Amino acid sequence: MSRRANMLFALVLAPVMSLVFSGSVLAEEAQRWALNMPKGVTPVSNAIYDIHMVIFWICVAIGIGVFAIMFYSMYAHRKSRGAVAANFHENTTAEVVWTVIPALILVVMAIPATSTLLDVYDTSEAEIDVKVTGYQWKWQYEYLGEDVAYMSELTTPESEIYNTAPKSQYYLQEVSEPLVLPVKTKVRFLITAKDVIHSWWVPDFGVKKDAIPGFVNETWTYVEEPGIYRGECAELCGKAHAFMPIVVNVLEKEEYNSWLAEKKAQVAAVRELAKKTFTKEELMVQGEAAYNRSCASCHMGNGEGIAGVFPGLKGSAIATGDINGHLDVVVNGKAGTAMQAFGGQLSEVDLAAIITYERNAWGNDTGDVVQPIDVLKFKQGQ
Amino acid sequence: MAHGPAKGIGRWLFTTNHKDIGTLYLWFSFAMFLLGGFFAMVIRAELFEPGMQIVRPEFFNQMTTMHGLVMVFGAIMPAFVGLANWMIPMMIGAPDMALPRMNNLSFWILPFAFALLASTLFMEGGAPNFGWTFYAPLSTTYAPDTVNYFIFGVHIMGASSIMGSINIIATVLNMRAPGMTLMKMPMFVWTWLITAFLLIAVMPVLAGAVTMMLMDINFGTSFFDAAGGGDPVLFQHVFWFFGHPEVYIIILPAFGVISHIIPTFSRKPLFGYSSMVYATASIAFLSFIVWAHHMFMVGMPIGGELYFMYATMLIAIPTAAKVFNWVSTMFRGSLTFETPMLFAIAFVILFTIGGFTGVMVAIAPSDVQYHDSYFVVAHFHYVMVAGAVFSGTAAVYYWLPKWCGRMYDETMAKLQFWISFIGFNITFFPQHFLGLAGMPRRYADYALQFSDWNMVSSIGAFIYGSSQLLFMFIVIRAIRSGKQLSEPKTWEGAEGLEWTVATPAPYHTFTTPPEVK
Ligand SMILES: [Cu+2]
């Protein structure tokens, strides 16, 4: 679609806006008062945009026609102007015409729609496979064949959400670690979920696919420009549905390769750390941070949970009882409940730190210290 | 023989009179409309600004869920059953509904269904929080225990709807006045007849879906649990096999109402009566074979995706025919613009806009960008609110004088029209922009670039919400102290048997059937 068409679009939809911003249109204001979908940065998103605009204009044209006749009747055929009602109530020709013409218009719409859909579904010949897993309420990205996997969680602090601190620019659109992709490369996504249904949506890519527990969906992208792109979970997935954004960092190919190498080294280093022994203080500090990141959305920062939905850990029999029982719940989760298996999501160090934290925070005061090596042994002993 | 209503509360509890039951349905639905509207106000107040101000996210989800459930099952559906009860016997020249005791029962179980549902708001774990579409496993494995109350409530509503439909079918097929052939039936009766068949076909499917949920939750089955060999997507297929016809269940009687009001105030017969009947029937048929267009993102095979896209696009044809027929009815008429006509015209305009966005969301590839965004929220409020609520309001203004023999205040009613029309558009038009810009639906909080349109939308919602209180005021005032009428015909151009009986309509009408030529 041309620039002109875009301007027309804005004019038809919101004449008021064009008044407000006539003269100098600030880029930021334009984004805040955005009227249309982004064109995006992939061939698919561009194709979608074009279909969207074509159909939009067809609808506008039909709408103008229908409403013009209607408003004309409302003006010209009003009783107060002395209009006398005609008595016709049937006209086969007219009825045939207005059945056939819409049918033809629909055929015209269906042709580009079909070819774009075929394109959206063509996941063949991808160079990179990334597995995307939805959890309540975060995403996991796994680079298949590369031994690199990590969680990507919201980092916006509670203080901003609950209005005790000013909101930063990327409020609710910032994550602990973005998905990193190379530019101009066909990437296939294998999308699934571990608990409820989520949906992975990045508008700039024209990609949205449901993440369904027990099933793997496929989709793909080919990004043409490096940059940071933001998206969200689109399927209602419980309490923090609005709080599991997606951030994708698209890099030049060489940058991507060095990022990947660095990432692999990091994974090895974390694994090495699991053999180290930590002091209780170190574990408590790291545990609090990791707990707030991974557990507080359900069990709450104060450990009290949400009555009737998520149990409190403050004074809980498991968090103050046998360590193996505690390890079991956290590492393996509880099937059929919202309690996930964290064994595969968190490093041994984080697990040890969280469990130590839970056993000593909020007056639980068991004095127990769990080391990464204990977690490792527990996992191996299973 | 002919006797008046019983005295006291017993009149309402034990009544078998179609007019009394119609009145009960209408007041019940209006109460539910206010309740659902209150939930909507909580939602819009929370979304007024980014950040959580009024409620917590878990409660926000309960509000969106309850808003949808109460509006669809508690407000809109009973409102049209109420209109059917009042009008169908009077339109076909029958003395009452065919099955009057069942009629009483089908109404009186409804308050219990909604009491069950609403009581969960005060229980541990809270009300249903999984959206009005209650997708598994969020509504099964991951639901609060109160989901069982919800399931039971849905069963009762379903039973009520099925009984109501059987009654309408029995009445329409057996009790028409001599000479009223099927192709002479008023449009409202036709649309309800078809709707009743839709209801009988799909309410059991809904009952099946919630029963499978009940089994999964309490009895260890795995219909919707992949870990036990089930499939969460199965739930969506079953739900939308009910859910898609459901939206036509809501809209078809609205089409019927509009097909009465526009001819009346155009002083000209409805254009294309028989094509209207065929269009209604084909929409009803198509509604059964398009359900998975709600599920374009679940990963259907491409063949399924294409089929559901093409089939859905077909619906545009009979729907467009209806709009053309209404416009042609107005064309070269002799038009006046009393309040019912204003609402009817607004219906045509807004419903057409909703129809356009309907074609857009039917296009599977572009639905990638629309699905589960505010664009969809805008779309279905244009068809549901403008469709059902505007036509329901039009129907009340149109028939209220017949019901109670008193006239509403035309000036205030016109004011109410303009406030709701403007408020509605301020609320929902910007939601198209929000969706296109990337805001998903059912979000308790949002990124900063969505702030401005959300604020506009919330302001519109408060305006629209207050217009409903004004509506209540106008109706109550008309009933208590409106100008008294006695002419059978309130509106100069009105046609039909209901306008041949006295005003206000006596407690019993057509105890001897009229002759239709
Ligand atoms: Cu999610």
JSON list of N, CA, C and O in Angstrom, two decimals, chain A residues 32 52 77 79 83 85-86 89 95 114 121 161 163 171 201 203 208 210 217 232-235 238 336, chain B residues 52 61 141 267 272 275 297-298 300 305 310 313 332 334-335 345 368-372 438 443 445 452 492:
[
{"chain": "A", "resi": 32, "resn": "ARG", "atom": "N", "xyz": [1.57, 6.31, 19.69]},
{"chain": "A", "resi": 32, "resn": "ARG", "atom": "CA", "xyz": [0.59, 6.23, 20.77]},
{"chain": "A", "resi": 32, "resn": "ARG", "atom": "C", "xyz": [-0.83, 6.23, 20.24]},
{"chain": "A", "resi": 32, "resn": "ARG", "atom": "O", "xyz": [-1.69, 5.55, 20.76]},
{"chain": "A", "resi": 52, "resn": "HIS", "atom": "N", "xyz": [-4.93, -7.09, 4.26]},
{"chain": "A", "resi": 52, "resn": "HIS", "atom": "CA", "xyz": [-5.72, -6.31, 5.22]},
{"chain": "A", "resi": 52, "resn": "HIS", "atom": "C", "xyz": [-6.18, -5.00, 4.58]},
{"chain": "A", "resi": 52, "resn": "HIS", "atom": "O", "xyz": [-7.35, -4.62, 4.66]},
{"chain": "A", "resi": 77, "resn": "HIS", "atom": "N", "xyz": [-36.68, 11.08, 1.51]},
{"chain": "A", "resi": 77, "resn": "HIS", "atom": "CA", "xyz": [-37.97, 10.40, 1.63]},
{"chain": "A", "resi": 77, "resn": "HIS", "atom": "C", "xyz": [-38.56, 10.52, 3.01]},
{"chain": "A", "resi": 77, "resn": "HIS", "atom": "O", "xyz": [-39.15, 9.57, 3.52]},
{"chain": "A", "resi": 79, "resn": "LYS", "atom": "N", "xyz": [-41.16, 11.93, 5.79]},
{"chain": "A", "resi": 79, "resn": "LYS", "atom": "CA", "xyz": [-42.56, 12.33, 5.75]},
{"chain": "A", "resi": 79, "resn": "LYS", "atom": "C", "xyz": [-42.70, 13.84, 5.89]},
{"chain": "A", "resi": 79, "resn": "LYS", "atom": "O", "xyz": [-43.55, 14.46, 5.27]},
{"chain": "A", "resi": 83, "resn": "ALA", "atom": "N", "xyz": [-42.99, 13.28, 1.66]},
{"chain": "A", "resi": 83, "resn": "ALA", "atom": "CA", "xyz": [-42.78, 12.05, 0.89]},
{"chain": "A", "resi": 83, "resn": "ALA", "atom": "C", "xyz": [-43.98, 11.12, 1.08]},
{"chain": "A", "resi": 83, "resn": "ALA", "atom": "O", "xyz": [-44.49, 10.98, 2.18]},
{"chain": "A", "resi": 85, "resn": "ALA", "atom": "N", "xyz": [-45.20, 7.17, 0.56]},
{"chain": "A", "resi": 85, "resn": "ALA", "atom": "CA", "xyz": [-44.52, 5.89, 0.41]},
{"chain": "A", "resi": 85, "resn": "ALA", "atom": "C", "xyz": [-44.92, 5.22, -0.89]},
{"chain": "A", "resi": 85, "resn": "ALA", "atom": "O", "xyz": [-46.08, 5.20, -1.27]},
{"chain": "A", "resi": 86, "resn": "ALA", "atom": "N", "xyz": [-43.91, 4.69, -1.59]},
{"chain": "A", "resi": 86, "resn": "ALA", "atom": "CA", "xyz": [-44.19, 3.81, -2.72]},
{"chain": "A", "resi": 86, "resn": "ALA", "atom": "C", "xyz": [-44.67, 2.48, -2.15]},
{"chain": "A", "resi": 86, "resn": "ALA", "atom": "O", "xyz": [-44.70, 2.29, -0.94]},
{"chain": "A", "resi": 89, "resn": "HIS", "atom": "N", "xyz": [-42.30, -3.98, -3.07]},
{"chain": "A", "resi": 89, "resn": "HIS", "atom": "CA", "xyz": [-41.66, -4.77, -2.02]},
{"chain": "A", "resi": 89, "resn": "HIS", "atom": "C", "xyz": [-40.96, -5.99, -2.55]},
{"chain": "A", "resi": 89, "resn": "HIS", "atom": "O", "xyz": [-40.73, -6.95, -1.84]},
{"chain": "A", "resi": 95, "resn": "GLU", "atom": "N", "xyz": [-32.44, -8.39, -6.42]},
{"chain": "A", "resi": 95, "resn": "GLU", "atom": "CA", "xyz": [-32.00, -9.38, -5.44]},
{"chain": "A", "resi": 95, "resn": "GLU", "atom": "C", "xyz": [-30.94, -10.32, -6.01]},
{"chain": "A", "resi": 95, "resn": "GLU", "atom": "O", "xyz": [-30.02, -10.71, -5.31]},
{"chain": "A", "resi": 114, "resn": "THR", "atom": "N", "xyz": [-5.70, -17.08, -0.02]},
{"chain": "A", "resi": 114, "resn": "THR", "atom": "CA", "xyz": [-5.26, -18.47, -0.12]},
{"chain": "A", "resi": 114, "resn": "THR", "atom": "C", "xyz": [-3.75, -18.53, -0.32]},
{"chain": "A", "resi": 114, "resn": "THR", "atom": "O", "xyz": [-3.05, -19.31, 0.34]},
{"chain": "A", "resi": 121, "resn": "TYR", "atom": "N", "xyz": [1.95, -21.32, 6.02]},
{"chain": "A", "resi": 121, "resn": "TYR", "atom": "CA", "xyz": [2.06, -22.71, 6.45]},
{"chain": "A", "resi": 121, "resn": "TYR", "atom": "C", "xyz": [3.33, -23.40, 5.97]},
{"chain": "A", "resi": 121, "resn": "TYR", "atom": "O", "xyz": [3.57, -24.55, 6.33]},
{"chain": "A", "resi": 161, "resn": "ILE", "atom": "N", "xyz": [4.07, -1.79, 38.38]},
{"chain": "A", "resi": 161, "resn": "ILE", "atom": "CA", "xyz": [2.72, -2.29, 38.08]},
{"chain": "A", "resi": 161, "resn": "ILE", "atom": "C", "xyz": [1.72, -1.71, 39.08]},
{"chain": "A", "resi": 161, "resn": "ILE", "atom": "O", "xyz": [0.62, -1.31, 38.71]},
{"chain": "A", "resi": 163, "resn": "ASN", "atom": "N", "xyz": [2.02, 1.02, 40.72]},
{"chain": "A", "resi": 163, "resn": "ASN", "atom": "CA", "xyz": [2.03, 2.49, 40.71]},
{"chain": "A", "resi": 163, "resn": "ASN", "atom": "C", "xyz": [2.78, 3.15, 41.86]},
{"chain": "A", "resi": 163, "resn": "ASN", "atom": "O", "xyz": [2.47, 4.27, 42.22]},
{"chain": "A", "resi": 171, "resn": "TYR", "atom": "N", "xyz": [7.56, -0.57, 29.78]},
{"chain": "A", "resi": 171, "resn": "TYR", "atom": "CA", "xyz": [6.68, -1.13, 30.80]},
{"chain": "A", "resi": 171, "resn": "TYR", "atom": "C", "xyz": [5.93, -2.35, 30.24]},
{"chain": "A", "resi": 171, "resn": "TYR", "atom": "O", "xyz": [5.27, -2.27, 29.20]},
{"chain": "A", "resi": 201, "resn": "TRP", "atom": "N", "xyz": [2.78, -14.45, 20.01]},
{"chain": "A", "resi": 201, "resn": "TRP", "atom": "CA", "xyz": [2.43, -13.45, 18.99]},
{"chain": "A", "resi": 201, "resn": "TRP", "atom": "C", "xyz": [3.47, -12.34, 18.92]},
{"chain": "A", "resi": 201, "resn": "TRP", "atom": "O", "xyz": [3.72, -11.67, 19.91]},
{"chain": "A", "resi": 203, "resn": "PRO", "atom": "N", "xyz": [3.64, -9.18, 16.50]},
{"chain": "A", "resi": 203, "resn": "PRO", "atom": "CA", "xyz": [2.97, -8.51, 15.38]},
{"chain": "A", "resi": 203, "resn": "PRO", "atom": "C", "xyz": [3.91, -8.14, 14.24]},
{"chain": "A", "resi": 203, "resn": "PRO", "atom": "O", "xyz": [3.55, -8.28, 13.07]},
{"chain": "A", "resi": 208, "resn": "LYS", "atom": "N", "xyz": [1.61, -15.65, 14.78]},
{"chain": "A", "resi": 208, "resn": "LYS", "atom": "CA", "xyz": [0.88, -15.96, 16.00]},
{"chain": "A", "resi": 208, "resn": "LYS", "atom": "C", "xyz": [0.53, -17.44, 15.93]},
{"chain": "A", "resi": 208, "resn": "LYS", "atom": "O", "xyz": [0.02, -17.91, 14.91]},
{"chain": "A", "resi": 210, "resn": "ASP", "atom": "N", "xyz": [-0.85, -20.83, 18.58]},
{"chain": "A", "resi": 210, "resn": "ASP", "atom": "CA", "xyz": [-1.19, -21.30, 19.91]},
{"chain": "A", "resi": 210, "resn": "ASP", "atom": "C", "xyz": [-0.15, -22.28, 20.41]},
{"chain": "A", "resi": 210, "resn": "ASP", "atom": "O", "xyz": [0.33, -23.13, 19.66]},
{"chain": "A", "resi": 217, "resn": "ASN", "atom": "N", "xyz": [3.03, -27.22, 17.68]},
{"chain": "A", "resi": 217, "resn": "ASN", "atom": "CA", "xyz": [2.66, -26.49, 16.46]},
{"chain": "A", "resi": 217, "resn": "ASN", "atom": "C", "xyz": [3.89, -25.94, 15.79]},
{"chain": "A", "resi": 217, "resn": "ASN", "atom": "O", "xyz": [4.89, -25.63, 16.45]},
{"chain": "A", "resi": 232, "resn": "GLU", "atom": "N", "xyz": [3.41, -10.40, 22.56]},
{"chain": "A", "resi": 232, "resn": "GLU", "atom": "CA", "xyz": [2.77, -10.83, 23.81]},
{"chain": "A", "resi": 232, "resn": "GLU", "atom": "C", "xyz": [2.10, -12.19, 23.68]},
{"chain": "A", "resi": 232, "resn": "GLU", "atom": "O", "xyz": [1.91, -12.71, 22.60]},
{"chain": "A", "resi": 233, "resn": "CYS", "atom": "N", "xyz": [1.71, -12.69, 24.87]},
{"chain": "A", "resi": 233, "resn": "CYS", "atom": "CA", "xyz": [0.90, -13.91, 24.90]},
{"chain": "A", "resi": 233, "resn": "CYS", "atom": "C", "xyz": [-0.52, -13.51, 24.56]},
{"chain": "A", "resi": 233, "resn": "CYS", "atom": "O", "xyz": [-1.09, -12.61, 25.14]},
{"chain": "A", "resi": 234, "resn": "ALA", "atom": "N", "xyz": [-1.10, -14.23, 23.59]},
{"chain": "A", "resi": 234, "resn": "ALA", "atom": "CA", "xyz": [-2.41, -13.80, 23.10]},
{"chain": "A", "resi": 234, "resn": "ALA", "atom": "C", "xyz": [-3.56, -14.69, 23.57]},
{"chain": "A", "resi": 234, "resn": "ALA", "atom": "O", "xyz": [-4.71, -14.40, 23.28]},
{"chain": "A", "resi": 235, "resn": "GLU", "atom": "N", "xyz": [-3.29, -15.78, 24.26]},
{"chain": "A", "resi": 235, "resn": "GLU", "atom": "CA", "xyz": [-4.40, -16.64, 24.71]},
{"chain": "A", "resi": 235, "resn": "GLU", "atom": "C", "xyz": [-4.49, -16.59, 26.22]},
{"chain": "A", "resi": 235, "resn": "GLU", "atom": "O", "xyz": [-3.48, -16.82, 26.91]},
{"chain": "A", "resi": 238, "resn": "GLY", "atom": "N", "xyz": [-4.56, -17.45, 32.46]},
{"chain": "A", "resi": 238, "resn": "GLY", "atom": "CA", "xyz": [-4.61, -17.34, 33.92]},
{"chain": "A", "resi": 238, "resn": "GLY", "atom": "C", "xyz": [-4.23, -15.97, 34.38]},
{"chain": "A", "resi": 238, "resn": "GLY", "atom": "O", "xyz": [-4.18, -15.01, 33.61]},
{"chain": "A", "resi": 336, "resn": "GLY", "atom": "N", "xyz": [-1.06, -32.39, 37.31]},
{"chain": "A", "resi": 336, "resn": "GLY", "atom": "CA", "xyz": [-2.48, -32.05, 37.43]},
{"chain": "A", "resi": 336, "resn": "GLY", "atom": "C", "xyz": [-2.73, -30.80, 38.25]},
{"chain": "A", "resi": 336, "resn": "GLY", "atom": "O", "xyz": [-3.87, -30.51, 38.60]},
{"chain": "B", "resi": 52, "resn": "MET", "atom": "N", "xyz": [-2.00, -1.43, 37.68]},
{"chain": "B", "resi": 52, "resn": "MET", "atom": "CA", "xyz": [-3.18, -1.99, 38.34]},
{"chain": "B", "resi": 52, "resn": "MET", "atom": "C", "xyz": [-3.63, -0.99, 39.39]},
{"chain": "B", "resi": 52, "resn": "MET", "atom": "O", "xyz": [-2.87, -0.66, 40.30]},
{"chain": "B", "resi": 61, "resn": "ASN", "atom": "N", "xyz": [-9.68, -11.15, 35.74]},
{"chain": "B", "resi": 61, "resn": "ASN", "atom": "CA", "xyz": [-10.09, -12.28, 34.90]},
{"chain": "B", "resi": 61, "resn": "ASN", "atom": "C", "xyz": [-11.50, -12.75, 35.25]},
{"chain": "B", "resi": 61, "resn": "ASN", "atom": "O", "xyz": [-12.26, -13.17, 34.38]},
{"chain": "B", "resi": 141, "resn": "THR", "atom": "N", "xyz": [-8.22, -28.59, 34.71]},
{"chain": "B", "resi": 141, "resn": "THR", "atom": "CA", "xyz": [-7.12, -28.85, 35.64]},
{"chain": "B", "resi": 141, "resn": "THR", "atom": "C", "xyz": [-6.72, -27.62, 36.43]},
{"chain": "B", "resi": 141, "resn": "THR", "atom": "O", "xyz": [-6.35, -27.71, 37.59]},
{"chain": "B", "resi": 267, "resn": "ARG", "atom": "N", "xyz": [-43.38, 3.33, 6.51]},
{"chain": "B", "resi": 267, "resn": "ARG", "atom": "CA", "xyz": [-44.74, 3.26, 5.97]},
{"chain": "B", "resi": 267, "resn": "ARG", "atom": "C", "xyz": [-44.78, 2.53, 4.65]},
{"chain": "B", "resi": 267, "resn": "ARG", "atom": "O", "xyz": [-45.42, 2.93, 3.70]},
{"chain": "B", "resi": 272, "resn": "GLY", "atom": "N", "xyz": [-38.57, -7.59, 0.02]},
{"chain": "B", "resi": 272, "resn": "GLY", "atom": "CA", "xyz": [-37.99, -8.92, -0.12]},
{"chain": "B", "resi": 272, "resn": "GLY", "atom": "C", "xyz": [-38.29, -9.85, 1.03]},
{"chain": "B", "resi": 272, "resn": "GLY", "atom": "O", "xyz": [-37.40, -10.52, 1.55]},
{"chain": "B", "resi": 275, "resn": "SER", "atom": "N", "xyz": [-37.09, -13.42, 0.43]},
{"chain": "B", "resi": 275, "resn": "SER", "atom": "CA", "xyz": [-35.63, -13.55, 0.46]},
{"chain": "B", "resi": 275, "resn": "SER", "atom": "C", "xyz": [-35.10, -13.37, 1.89]},
{"chain": "B", "resi": 275, "resn": "SER", "atom": "O", "xyz": [-34.09, -13.96, 2.26]},
{"chain": "B", "resi": 297, "resn": "MET", "atom": "N", "xyz": [-5.69, -20.27, 14.91]},
{"chain": "B", "resi": 297, "resn": "MET", "atom": "CA", "xyz": [-4.31, -20.34, 15.40]},
{"chain": "B", "resi": 297, "resn": "MET", "atom": "C", "xyz": [-3.98, -21.65, 16.09]},
{"chain": "B", "resi": 297, "resn": "MET", "atom": "O", "xyz": [-2.90, -21.80, 16.64]},
{"chain": "B", "resi": 298, "resn": "VAL", "atom": "N", "xyz": [-4.92, -22.60, 16.14]},
{"chain": "B", "resi": 298, "resn": "VAL", "atom": "CA", "xyz": [-4.63, -23.81, 16.92]},
{"chain": "B", "resi": 298, "resn": "VAL", "atom": "C", "xyz": [-3.74, -24.79, 16.18]},
{"chain": "B", "resi": 298, "resn": "VAL", "atom": "O", "xyz": [-3.32, -25.80, 16.73]},
{"chain": "B", "resi": 300, "resn": "MET", "atom": "N", "xyz": [-4.52, -26.06, 12.85]},
{"chain": "B", "resi": 300, "resn": "MET", "atom": "CA", "xyz": [-5.28, -26.99, 11.99]},
{"chain": "B", "resi": 300, "resn": "MET", "atom": "C", "xyz": [-4.47, -27.26, 10.74]},
{"chain": "B", "resi": 300, "resn": "MET", "atom": "O", "xyz": [-3.68, -26.43, 10.32]},
{"chain": "B", "resi": 305, "resn": "GLU", "atom": "N", "xyz": [-8.11, -25.24, 7.42]},
{"chain": "B", "resi": 305, "resn": "GLU", "atom": "CA", "xyz": [-8.06, -23.79, 7.53]},
{"chain": "B", "resi": 305, "resn": "GLU", "atom": "C", "xyz": [-8.72, -23.13, 6.31]},
{"chain": "B", "resi": 305, "resn": "GLU", "atom": "O", "xyz": [-9.54, -22.23, 6.43]},
{"chain": "B", "resi": 310, "resn": "TYR", "atom": "N", "xyz": [-13.27, -20.29, 3.57]},
{"chain": "B", "resi": 310, "resn": "TYR", "atom": "CA", "xyz": [-14.22, -20.11, 2.46]},
{"chain": "B", "resi": 310, "resn": "TYR", "atom": "C", "xyz": [-15.66, -20.17, 2.97]},
{"chain": "B", "resi": 310, "resn": "TYR", "atom": "O", "xyz": [-16.50, -19.35, 2.61]},
{"chain": "B", "resi": 313, "resn": "MET", "atom": "N", "xyz": [-16.69, -17.02, 4.67]},
{"chain": "B", "resi": 313, "resn": "MET", "atom": "CA", "xyz": [-16.90, -15.88, 3.77]},
{"chain": "B", "resi": 313, "resn": "MET", "atom": "C", "xyz": [-18.30, -15.94, 3.14]},
{"chain": "B", "resi": 313, "resn": "MET", "atom": "O", "xyz": [-18.93, -14.91, 2.89]},
{"chain": "B", "resi": 332, "resn": "ARG", "atom": "N", "xyz": [-37.60, 5.29, -0.85]},
{"chain": "B", "resi": 332, "resn": "ARG", "atom": "CA", "xyz": [-38.91, 5.76, -1.34]},
{"chain": "B", "resi": 332, "resn": "ARG", "atom": "C", "xyz": [-40.05, 5.43, -0.38]},
{"chain": "B", "resi": 332, "resn": "ARG", "atom": "O", "xyz": [-41.19, 5.24, -0.79]},
{"chain": "B", "resi": 334, "resn": "SER", "atom": "N", "xyz": [-41.92, 6.72, 3.43]},
{"chain": "B", "resi": 334, "resn": "SER", "atom": "CA", "xyz": [-42.31, 8.01, 3.98]},
{"chain": "B", "resi": 334, "resn": "SER", "atom": "C", "xyz": [-41.85, 7.98, 5.43]},
{"chain": "B", "resi": 334, "resn": "SER", "atom": "O", "xyz": [-42.53, 7.49, 6.31]},
{"chain": "B", "resi": 335, "resn": "LEU", "atom": "N", "xyz": [-40.63, 8.46, 5.63]},
{"chain": "B", "resi": 335, "resn": "LEU", "atom": "CA", "xyz": [-39.92, 8.14, 6.87]},
{"chain": "B", "resi": 335, "resn": "LEU", "atom": "C", "xyz": [-40.17, 9.12, 8.00]},
{"chain": "B", "resi": 335, "resn": "LEU", "atom": "O", "xyz": [-40.21, 10.34, 7.77]},
{"chain": "B", "resi": 345, "resn": "ILE", "atom": "N", "xyz": [-32.16, 2.15, 12.78]},
{"chain": "B", "resi": 345, "resn": "ILE", "atom": "CA", "xyz": [-31.19, 2.64, 11.79]},
{"chain": "B", "resi": 345, "resn": "ILE", "atom": "C", "xyz": [-29.76, 2.47, 12.32]},
{"chain": "B", "resi": 345, "resn": "ILE", "atom": "O", "xyz": [-28.86, 2.03, 11.61]},
{"chain": "B", "resi": 368, "resn": "VAL", "atom": "N", "xyz": [-4.21, -13.87, 11.56]},
{"chain": "B", "resi": 368, "resn": "VAL", "atom": "CA", "xyz": [-3.00, -14.00, 12.39]},
{"chain": "B", "resi": 368, "resn": "VAL", "atom": "C", "xyz": [-2.81, -12.73, 13.22]},
{"chain": "B", "resi": 368, "resn": "VAL", "atom": "O", "xyz": [-2.47, -12.80, 14.40]},
{"chain": "B", "resi": 369, "resn": "GLN", "atom": "N", "xyz": [-3.09, -11.58, 12.61]},
{"chain": "B", "resi": 369, "resn": "GLN", "atom": "CA", "xyz": [-2.89, -10.33, 13.34]},
{"chain": "B", "resi": 369, "resn": "GLN", "atom": "C", "xyz": [-4.11, -9.90, 14.15]},
{"chain": "B", "resi": 369, "resn": "GLN", "atom": "O", "xyz": [-4.00, -9.11, 15.08]},
{"chain": "B", "resi": 370, "resn": "TYR", "atom": "N", "xyz": [-5.29, -10.38, 13.79]},
{"chain": "B", "resi": 370, "resn": "TYR", "atom": "CA", "xyz": [-6.50, -9.95, 14.51]},
{"chain": "B", "resi": 370, "resn": "TYR", "atom": "C", "xyz": [-6.83, -10.85, 15.69]},
{"chain": "B", "resi": 370, "resn": "TYR", "atom": "O", "xyz": [-7.38, -10.41, 16.69]},
{"chain": "B", "resi": 371, "resn": "HIS", "atom": "N", "xyz": [-6.55, -12.15, 15.52]},
{"chain": "B", "resi": 371, "resn": "HIS", "atom": "CA", "xyz": [-7.06, -13.14, 16.46]},
{"chain": "B", "resi": 371, "resn": "HIS", "atom": "C", "xyz": [-6.67, -12.81, 17.90]},
{"chain": "B", "resi": 371, "resn": "HIS", "atom": "O", "xyz": [-5.52, -12.49, 18.17]},
{"chain": "B", "resi": 372, "resn": "ASP", "atom": "N", "xyz": [-7.64, -12.94, 18.82]},
{"chain": "B", "resi": 372, "resn": "ASP", "atom": "CA", "xyz": [-7.40, -12.71, 20.23]},
{"chain": "B", "resi": 372, "resn": "ASP", "atom": "C", "xyz": [-6.84, -11.32, 20.54]},
{"chain": "B", "resi": 372, "resn": "ASP", "atom": "O", "xyz": [-6.19, -11.12, 21.57]},
{"chain": "B", "resi": 438, "resn": "GLY", "atom": "N", "xyz": [-1.75, -4.09, 18.30]},
{"chain": "B", "resi": 438, "resn": "GLY", "atom": "CA", "xyz": [-1.14, -5.24, 18.96]},
{"chain": "B", "resi": 438, "resn": "GLY", "atom": "C", "xyz": [-1.56, -5.50, 20.39]},
{"chain": "B", "resi": 438, "resn": "GLY", "atom": "O", "xyz": [-0.88, -6.23, 21.10]},
{"chain": "B", "resi": 443, "resn": "TYR", "atom": "N", "xyz": [-6.58, -8.55, 28.74]},
{"chain": "B", "resi": 443, "resn": "TYR", "atom": "CA", "xyz": [-5.37, -8.10, 29.41]},
{"chain": "B", "resi": 443, "resn": "TYR", "atom": "C", "xyz": [-5.77, -7.19, 30.58]},
{"chain": "B", "resi": 443, "resn": "TYR", "atom": "O", "xyz": [-6.50, -6.23, 30.40]},
{"chain": "B", "resi": 445, "resn": "ASP", "atom": "N", "xyz": [-3.65, -5.43, 32.17]},
{"chain": "B", "resi": 445, "resn": "ASP", "atom": "CA", "xyz": [-2.76, -4.27, 32.16]},
{"chain": "B", "resi": 445, "resn": "ASP", "atom": "C", "xyz": [-2.05, -4.27, 30.81]},
{"chain": "B", "resi": 445, "resn": "ASP", "atom": "O", "xyz": [-1.99, -5.30, 30.16]},
{"chain": "B", "resi": 452, "resn": "ASP", "atom": "N", "xyz": [-3.56, 5.77, 25.42]},
{"chain": "B", "resi": 452, "resn": "ASP", "atom": "CA", "xyz": [-4.49, 6.82, 25.04]},
{"chain": "B", "resi": 452, "resn": "ASP", "atom": "C", "xyz": [-5.83, 6.28, 24.56]},
{"chain": "B", "resi": 452, "resn": "ASP", "atom": "O", "xyz": [-6.88, 6.71, 25.02]},
{"chain": "B", "resi": 492, "resn": "GLU", "atom": "N", "xyz": [-48.48, 4.91, 13.29]},
{"chain": "B", "resi": 492, "resn": "GLU", "atom": "CA", "xyz": [-49.30, 5.05, 12.09]},
{"chain": "B", "resi": 492, "resn": "GLU", "atom": "C", "xyz": [-49.05, 3.91, 11.10]},
{"chain": "B", "resi": 492, "resn": "GLU", "atom": "O", "xyz": [-49.98, 3.33, 10.55]}
]
